[in-house]
Short mmCIF file of C-alpha atoms in Angstrom, two decimals:
data_model
loop_
_atom_site.label_atom_id
_atom_site.label_comp_id
_atom_site.label_asym_id
_atom_site.label_seq_id
_atom_site.Cartn_x
_atom_site.Cartn_y
_atom_site.Cartn_z
CA UNK A 276 29.40 43.56 -21.63
CA UNK A 277 26.40 42.57 -19.53
CA UNK A 278 24.81 40.87 -22.56
CA UNK A 279 27.93 38.74 -23.09
CA UNK A 280 28.04 37.76 -19.44
CA UNK A 281 24.35 36.83 -19.59
CA UNK A 282 24.94 34.64 -22.65
CA UNK A 283 27.91 32.94 -21.00
CA UNK A 284 25.88 32.21 -17.86
CA UNK A 285 23.04 30.80 -19.95
CA UNK A 286 25.50 28.64 -21.91
CA UNK A 287 27.02 27.30 -18.69
CA UNK A 288 23.58 26.53 -17.24
CA UNK A 289 22.62 24.69 -20.44
CA UNK A 290 25.81 22.61 -20.33
CA UNK A 291 25.29 21.83 -16.64
CA UNK A 292 21.69 20.77 -17.29
CA UNK A 293 22.81 18.56 -20.20
CA UNK A 294 25.52 16.96 -18.07
CA UNK A 295 23.03 16.28 -15.29
CA UNK A 296 20.60 14.74 -17.78
CA UNK A 297 23.36 12.46 -19.14
CA UNK A 298 24.33 11.49 -15.60
CA UNK A 299 20.72 10.59 -14.73
CA UNK A 300 20.33 8.58 -17.94
CA UNK A 301 23.59 6.73 -17.28
CA UNK A 302 22.49 5.94 -13.72
CA UNK A 303 19.11 4.62 -14.90
CA UNK A 304 20.69 2.44 -17.59
CA UNK A 305 23.19 0.95 -15.13
CA UNK A 306 20.42 0.47 -12.58
CA UNK A 307 18.22 -1.34 -15.12
CA UNK A 308 21.16 -3.44 -16.33
CA UNK A 309 21.86 -4.54 -12.75
CA UNK A 310 18.25 -5.64 -12.31
CA UNK A 311 18.19 -7.48 -15.63
CA UNK A 312 21.46 -9.25 -14.84
CA UNK A 313 20.44 -10.36 -11.35
CA UNK A 314 16.97 -11.49 -12.43
CA UNK A 315 18.47 -13.30 -15.41
CA UNK A 316 20.94 -15.10 -13.16
CA UNK A 317 18.12 -16.08 -10.78
CA UNK A 318 15.95 -17.44 -13.59
CA UNK A 319 18.91 -19.23 -15.15
CA UNK A 320 19.72 -20.81 -11.79
CA UNK A 321 16.16 -22.09 -11.45
CA UNK A 322 16.17 -23.39 -15.01
CA UNK A 323 19.60 -25.01 -14.62
CA UNK A 324 18.34 -27.20 -11.76
CA UNK A 325 16.04 -28.85 -14.32
CA UNK A 326 13.15 -28.62 -11.85
CA UNK A 327 11.13 -25.99 -13.71
CA UNK A 328 8.31 -27.29 -15.88
CA UNK A 329 7.69 -24.63 -18.53
CA UNK A 330 4.65 -26.52 -19.75
CA UNK A 331 3.01 -26.13 -16.33
CA UNK A 332 3.72 -22.38 -16.37
CA UNK A 333 2.20 -22.00 -19.85
CA UNK A 334 -0.92 -23.99 -18.96
CA UNK A 335 -1.61 -22.81 -15.41
CA UNK A 336 0.06 -19.40 -15.40
CA UNK A 337 -3.01 -17.52 -16.74
CA UNK A 338 -5.24 -19.21 -14.15
CA UNK A 339 -2.96 -18.15 -11.30
CA UNK A 340 -2.52 -14.61 -12.63
CA UNK A 341 -6.31 -14.35 -12.90
CA UNK A 342 -6.49 -14.22 -9.11
CA UNK A 343 -4.61 -10.90 -9.08
CA UNK A 344 -7.81 -9.03 -9.93
CA UNK A 345 -9.53 -10.21 -6.75
CA UNK A 346 -6.37 -9.43 -4.77
CA UNK A 347 -6.43 -5.82 -5.97
CA UNK A 348 -10.19 -5.47 -5.36
CA UNK A 349 -9.89 -6.77 -1.80
CA UNK A 350 -6.97 -4.43 -1.12
CA UNK A 351 -8.68 -1.35 -2.58
CA UNK A 352 -11.95 -1.92 -0.70
CA UNK A 353 -10.08 -2.70 2.52
CA UNK A 354 -7.88 0.41 2.39
CA UNK A 355 -11.01 2.52 1.76
CA UNK A 356 -12.75 1.30 4.90
CA UNK A 357 -9.47 1.31 6.83
CA UNK A 358 -9.08 5.01 6.02
CA UNK A 359 -12.57 5.74 7.35
CA UNK A 360 -11.85 3.79 10.55
CA UNK A 361 -8.50 5.57 10.90
CA UNK A 362 -10.09 8.99 10.57
CA UNK A 363 -12.71 8.16 13.21
CA UNK A 364 -10.05 6.61 15.43
CA UNK A 365 -7.77 9.63 15.14
CA UNK A 366 -10.57 12.03 16.04
CA UNK A 367 -11.44 9.78 18.98
CA UNK A 368 -7.84 9.58 20.14
CA UNK A 369 -7.62 13.39 20.13
CA UNK A 370 -11.01 13.91 21.74
CA UNK A 371 -11.32 15.45 25.20
CA UNK A 372 -14.27 13.13 25.80
CA UNK A 373 -12.91 10.28 27.97
CA UNK A 374 -15.39 7.77 26.56
CA UNK A 375 -14.56 8.43 22.91
CA UNK A 376 -10.86 8.54 23.71
CA UNK A 377 -11.13 5.28 25.64
CA UNK A 378 -12.95 3.47 22.82
CA UNK A 379 -10.44 4.65 20.20
CA UNK A 380 -7.44 3.81 22.38
CA UNK A 381 -8.80 0.33 23.16
CA UNK A 382 -9.37 -0.29 19.45
CA UNK A 383 -5.81 0.67 18.56
CA UNK A 384 -4.27 -1.30 21.43
CA UNK A 385 -6.35 -4.43 20.80
CA UNK A 386 -5.70 -4.59 17.08
CA UNK A 387 -1.99 -3.76 17.29
CA UNK A 388 -1.58 -6.33 20.06
CA UNK A 389 -2.95 -9.32 18.12
CA UNK A 390 -1.77 -10.90 14.84
CA UNK A 391 -3.72 -10.25 11.67
CA UNK A 392 -4.21 -13.96 11.02
CA UNK A 393 -5.84 -14.35 14.45
CA UNK A 394 -8.22 -11.50 13.62
CA UNK A 395 -9.13 -13.14 10.32
CA UNK A 396 -9.85 -16.46 12.00
CA UNK A 397 -11.82 -14.74 14.76
CA UNK A 398 -14.11 -12.90 12.34
CA UNK A 399 -14.67 -15.93 10.10
CA UNK A 400 -14.68 -18.81 12.60
CA UNK A 401 -15.44 -17.38 16.05
CA UNK A 402 -18.23 -14.93 15.27
CA UNK A 403 -20.55 -17.69 13.93
CA UNK A 404 -20.73 -19.02 17.50
CA UNK A 405 -22.59 -15.86 18.49
CA UNK A 406 -24.78 -15.90 15.38
CA UNK A 407 -22.73 -13.65 13.08
CA UNK A 408 -21.93 -15.59 9.91
CA UNK A 409 -19.99 -13.81 7.19
CA UNK A 410 -18.96 -15.01 3.72
CA UNK A 411 -15.24 -15.43 3.14
CA UNK A 412 -14.58 -12.31 1.06
CA UNK A 413 -16.46 -9.86 3.35
CA UNK A 414 -14.81 -11.47 6.37
CA UNK A 415 -11.38 -10.96 4.83
CA UNK A 416 -12.14 -7.34 3.91
CA UNK A 417 -13.44 -6.59 7.41
CA UNK A 418 -10.34 -8.14 9.00
CA UNK A 419 -7.94 -6.21 6.78
CA UNK A 420 -9.86 -2.94 7.24
CA UNK A 421 -10.06 -3.43 11.00
CA UNK A 422 -6.36 -4.20 11.26
CA UNK A 423 -4.98 -1.47 9.01
CA UNK A 424 -7.44 1.08 10.37
CA UNK A 425 -5.76 0.79 13.77
CA UNK A 426 -2.28 1.39 12.37
CA UNK A 427 -3.48 4.26 10.19
CA UNK A 428 -5.21 5.82 13.20
CA UNK A 429 -1.85 6.90 14.57
CA UNK A 430 -0.83 8.12 11.12
CA UNK A 431 -3.94 10.30 10.85
CA UNK A 432 -3.53 11.55 14.39
CA UNK A 433 0.03 12.65 13.62
CA UNK A 434 -1.13 14.27 10.37
CA UNK A 435 -3.85 16.24 12.13
CA UNK A 436 -1.44 17.37 14.83
CA UNK A 437 1.07 18.44 12.15
CA UNK A 438 -1.30 21.15 10.91
CA UNK A 439 -0.13 24.42 12.53
CA UNK A 440 -2.29 25.41 15.48
CA UNK A 441 -2.25 29.02 14.29
CA UNK A 442 -4.50 28.12 11.39
CA UNK A 443 -7.12 26.69 13.72
CA UNK A 444 -6.91 29.73 15.96
CA UNK A 445 -7.27 32.06 12.97
CA UNK A 446 -10.34 30.17 11.76
CA UNK A 447 -11.89 30.19 15.24
CA UNK A 448 -11.23 33.92 15.57
CA UNK A 449 -13.39 34.39 12.47
CA UNK A 450 -16.24 32.66 14.25
CA UNK A 451 -16.00 29.24 12.58
CA UNK A 452 -17.27 26.42 14.82
CA UNK A 453 -14.87 23.63 15.76
CA UNK A 454 -16.47 21.04 13.46
CA UNK A 455 -16.23 23.37 10.48
CA UNK A 456 -12.62 24.18 11.31
CA UNK A 457 -11.82 20.47 11.37
CA UNK A 458 -13.69 19.77 8.13
CA UNK A 459 -12.61 22.80 6.08
CA UNK A 460 -9.21 23.74 7.47
CA UNK A 461 -7.52 20.84 9.29
CA UNK A 462 -8.57 17.67 7.48
CA UNK A 463 -7.74 18.79 3.90
CA UNK A 464 -4.18 19.61 4.98
CA UNK A 465 -3.89 16.48 7.12
CA UNK A 466 -4.90 14.29 4.15
CA UNK A 467 -2.06 15.73 2.08
CA UNK A 468 0.36 14.90 4.88
CA UNK A 469 -0.79 11.30 5.38
CA UNK A 470 -1.24 10.27 1.74
CA UNK A 471 2.34 8.88 1.46
CA UNK A 472 1.83 6.76 4.58
CA UNK A 473 -1.54 5.52 3.32
CA UNK A 474 0.13 4.60 0.04
CA UNK A 475 2.80 2.62 1.88
CA UNK A 476 0.15 0.76 3.86
CA UNK A 477 -1.78 -0.01 0.68
CA UNK A 478 1.31 -1.61 -0.84
CA UNK A 479 1.75 -3.62 2.35
CA UNK A 480 -1.93 -4.60 2.25
CA UNK A 481 -1.49 -6.00 -1.27
CA UNK A 482 0.84 -8.57 0.23
CA UNK A 483 -1.08 -9.11 3.46
CA UNK A 484 -4.24 -9.79 1.45
CA UNK A 485 -2.68 -13.18 0.71
CA UNK A 486 -3.70 -14.17 4.24
CA UNK A 487 -7.36 -14.31 3.18
CA UNK A 488 -6.40 -17.40 1.18
CA UNK A 489 -6.85 -19.35 4.43
CA UNK A 490 -10.59 -18.64 4.02
CA UNK A 491 -10.59 -20.33 0.59
CA UNK A 492 -10.91 -16.98 -1.20
CA UNK A 493 -9.75 -17.59 -4.77
CA UNK A 494 -7.22 -14.78 -4.88
CA UNK A 495 -3.68 -15.02 -6.17
CA UNK A 496 -2.05 -17.13 -3.45
CA UNK A 497 -5.00 -19.51 -3.10
CA UNK A 498 -4.96 -20.29 -6.82
CA UNK A 499 -1.22 -20.86 -6.85
CA UNK A 500 -1.43 -23.23 -3.87
CA UNK A 501 -4.39 -25.04 -5.40
CA UNK A 502 -2.82 -25.88 -8.76
CA UNK A 503 0.63 -26.33 -7.24
CA UNK A 504 -0.55 -29.04 -4.86
CA UNK A 505 -2.77 -30.73 -7.40
CA UNK A 506 0.05 -31.01 -9.94
CA UNK A 507 2.92 -31.36 -7.45
CA UNK A 508 4.43 -28.19 -8.89
CA UNK A 509 4.46 -25.83 -5.92
CA UNK A 510 7.78 -24.29 -7.00
CA UNK A 511 6.49 -23.03 -10.33
CA UNK A 512 3.12 -21.99 -8.89
CA UNK A 513 4.61 -19.99 -6.04
CA UNK A 514 7.20 -18.39 -8.33
CA UNK A 515 4.35 -17.14 -10.53
CA UNK A 516 2.45 -15.81 -7.49
CA UNK A 517 5.56 -14.12 -6.11
CA UNK A 518 6.29 -12.51 -9.48
CA UNK A 519 2.75 -11.12 -9.72
CA UNK A 520 2.84 -9.76 -6.17
CA UNK A 521 6.19 -8.16 -6.96
CA UNK A 522 4.85 -6.62 -10.17
CA UNK A 523 1.79 -5.22 -8.38
CA UNK A 524 4.03 -3.77 -5.70
CA UNK A 525 6.26 -2.10 -8.29
CA UNK A 526 3.27 -0.63 -10.14
CA UNK A 527 1.56 0.84 -7.09
CA UNK A 528 4.85 2.00 -5.58
CA UNK A 529 5.56 3.87 -8.82
CA UNK A 530 2.12 5.50 -8.67
CA UNK A 531 2.77 6.49 -5.06
CA UNK A 532 6.16 8.01 -5.89
CA UNK A 533 4.65 10.09 -8.70
CA UNK A 534 1.91 11.29 -6.39
CA UNK A 535 4.46 12.27 -3.74
CA UNK A 536 6.56 14.17 -6.29
CA UNK A 537 3.49 16.00 -7.53
CA UNK A 538 2.49 16.96 -4.00
CA UNK A 539 6.04 18.09 -3.22
CA UNK A 540 6.06 20.24 -6.37
CA UNK A 541 2.78 21.83 -5.30
CA UNK A 542 4.24 22.57 -1.86
CA UNK A 543 7.26 24.23 -3.41
#
């Protein structure tokens, strides 16, 4: 009797799993069809206006897309240094030392209170007046790192504070010094907590990196503006740039989602 009941329960669970799989597949197909339909209608609407020069896209499209590599490099290097600044800023913001806390708090307040484009101009155009001359690409990376480091400072501070205090107390009761507790116990757990937020900021930085085009850095937006103005085809050029930014965002957002699911599975 128990064997029959067990078989029936297994059969029901198999049917439920199969139904759920079919439901997920149906949802994904309808979701993809919606995207294809809407994008197709948008492209058809642009083409129907008879203002799209396909020849321009074929000739200049590869040149514009070629700037995506520099866009990604600038974003990756900037988020790396921003993470370092954020970690230092978070430790400073949580420090009992009034001087360190004051420096970190001033950094966060100053950066969050001024626009990113002003910071880019300041680093590239204002610093030369005091003898600090930086090339365009390093100036853009410094500005992006400086800006995003301030926002990530609060993210890291929240991640560090989210680690249960009991773990610190347990480590200290074993005789571990405070620096070792922070390095071996707190920070590894805090990094797991803040990774999703860092991923979100990296995706945002991919788009904000377009602001370095004002420094004549030949990234994606600069190239699209250059050929668009020269050929009086800004519509096609900017559509290409927007499509590439969108594609990069989709790719890195997908990577972030997979990373979050993997981390959530490890937690479970």
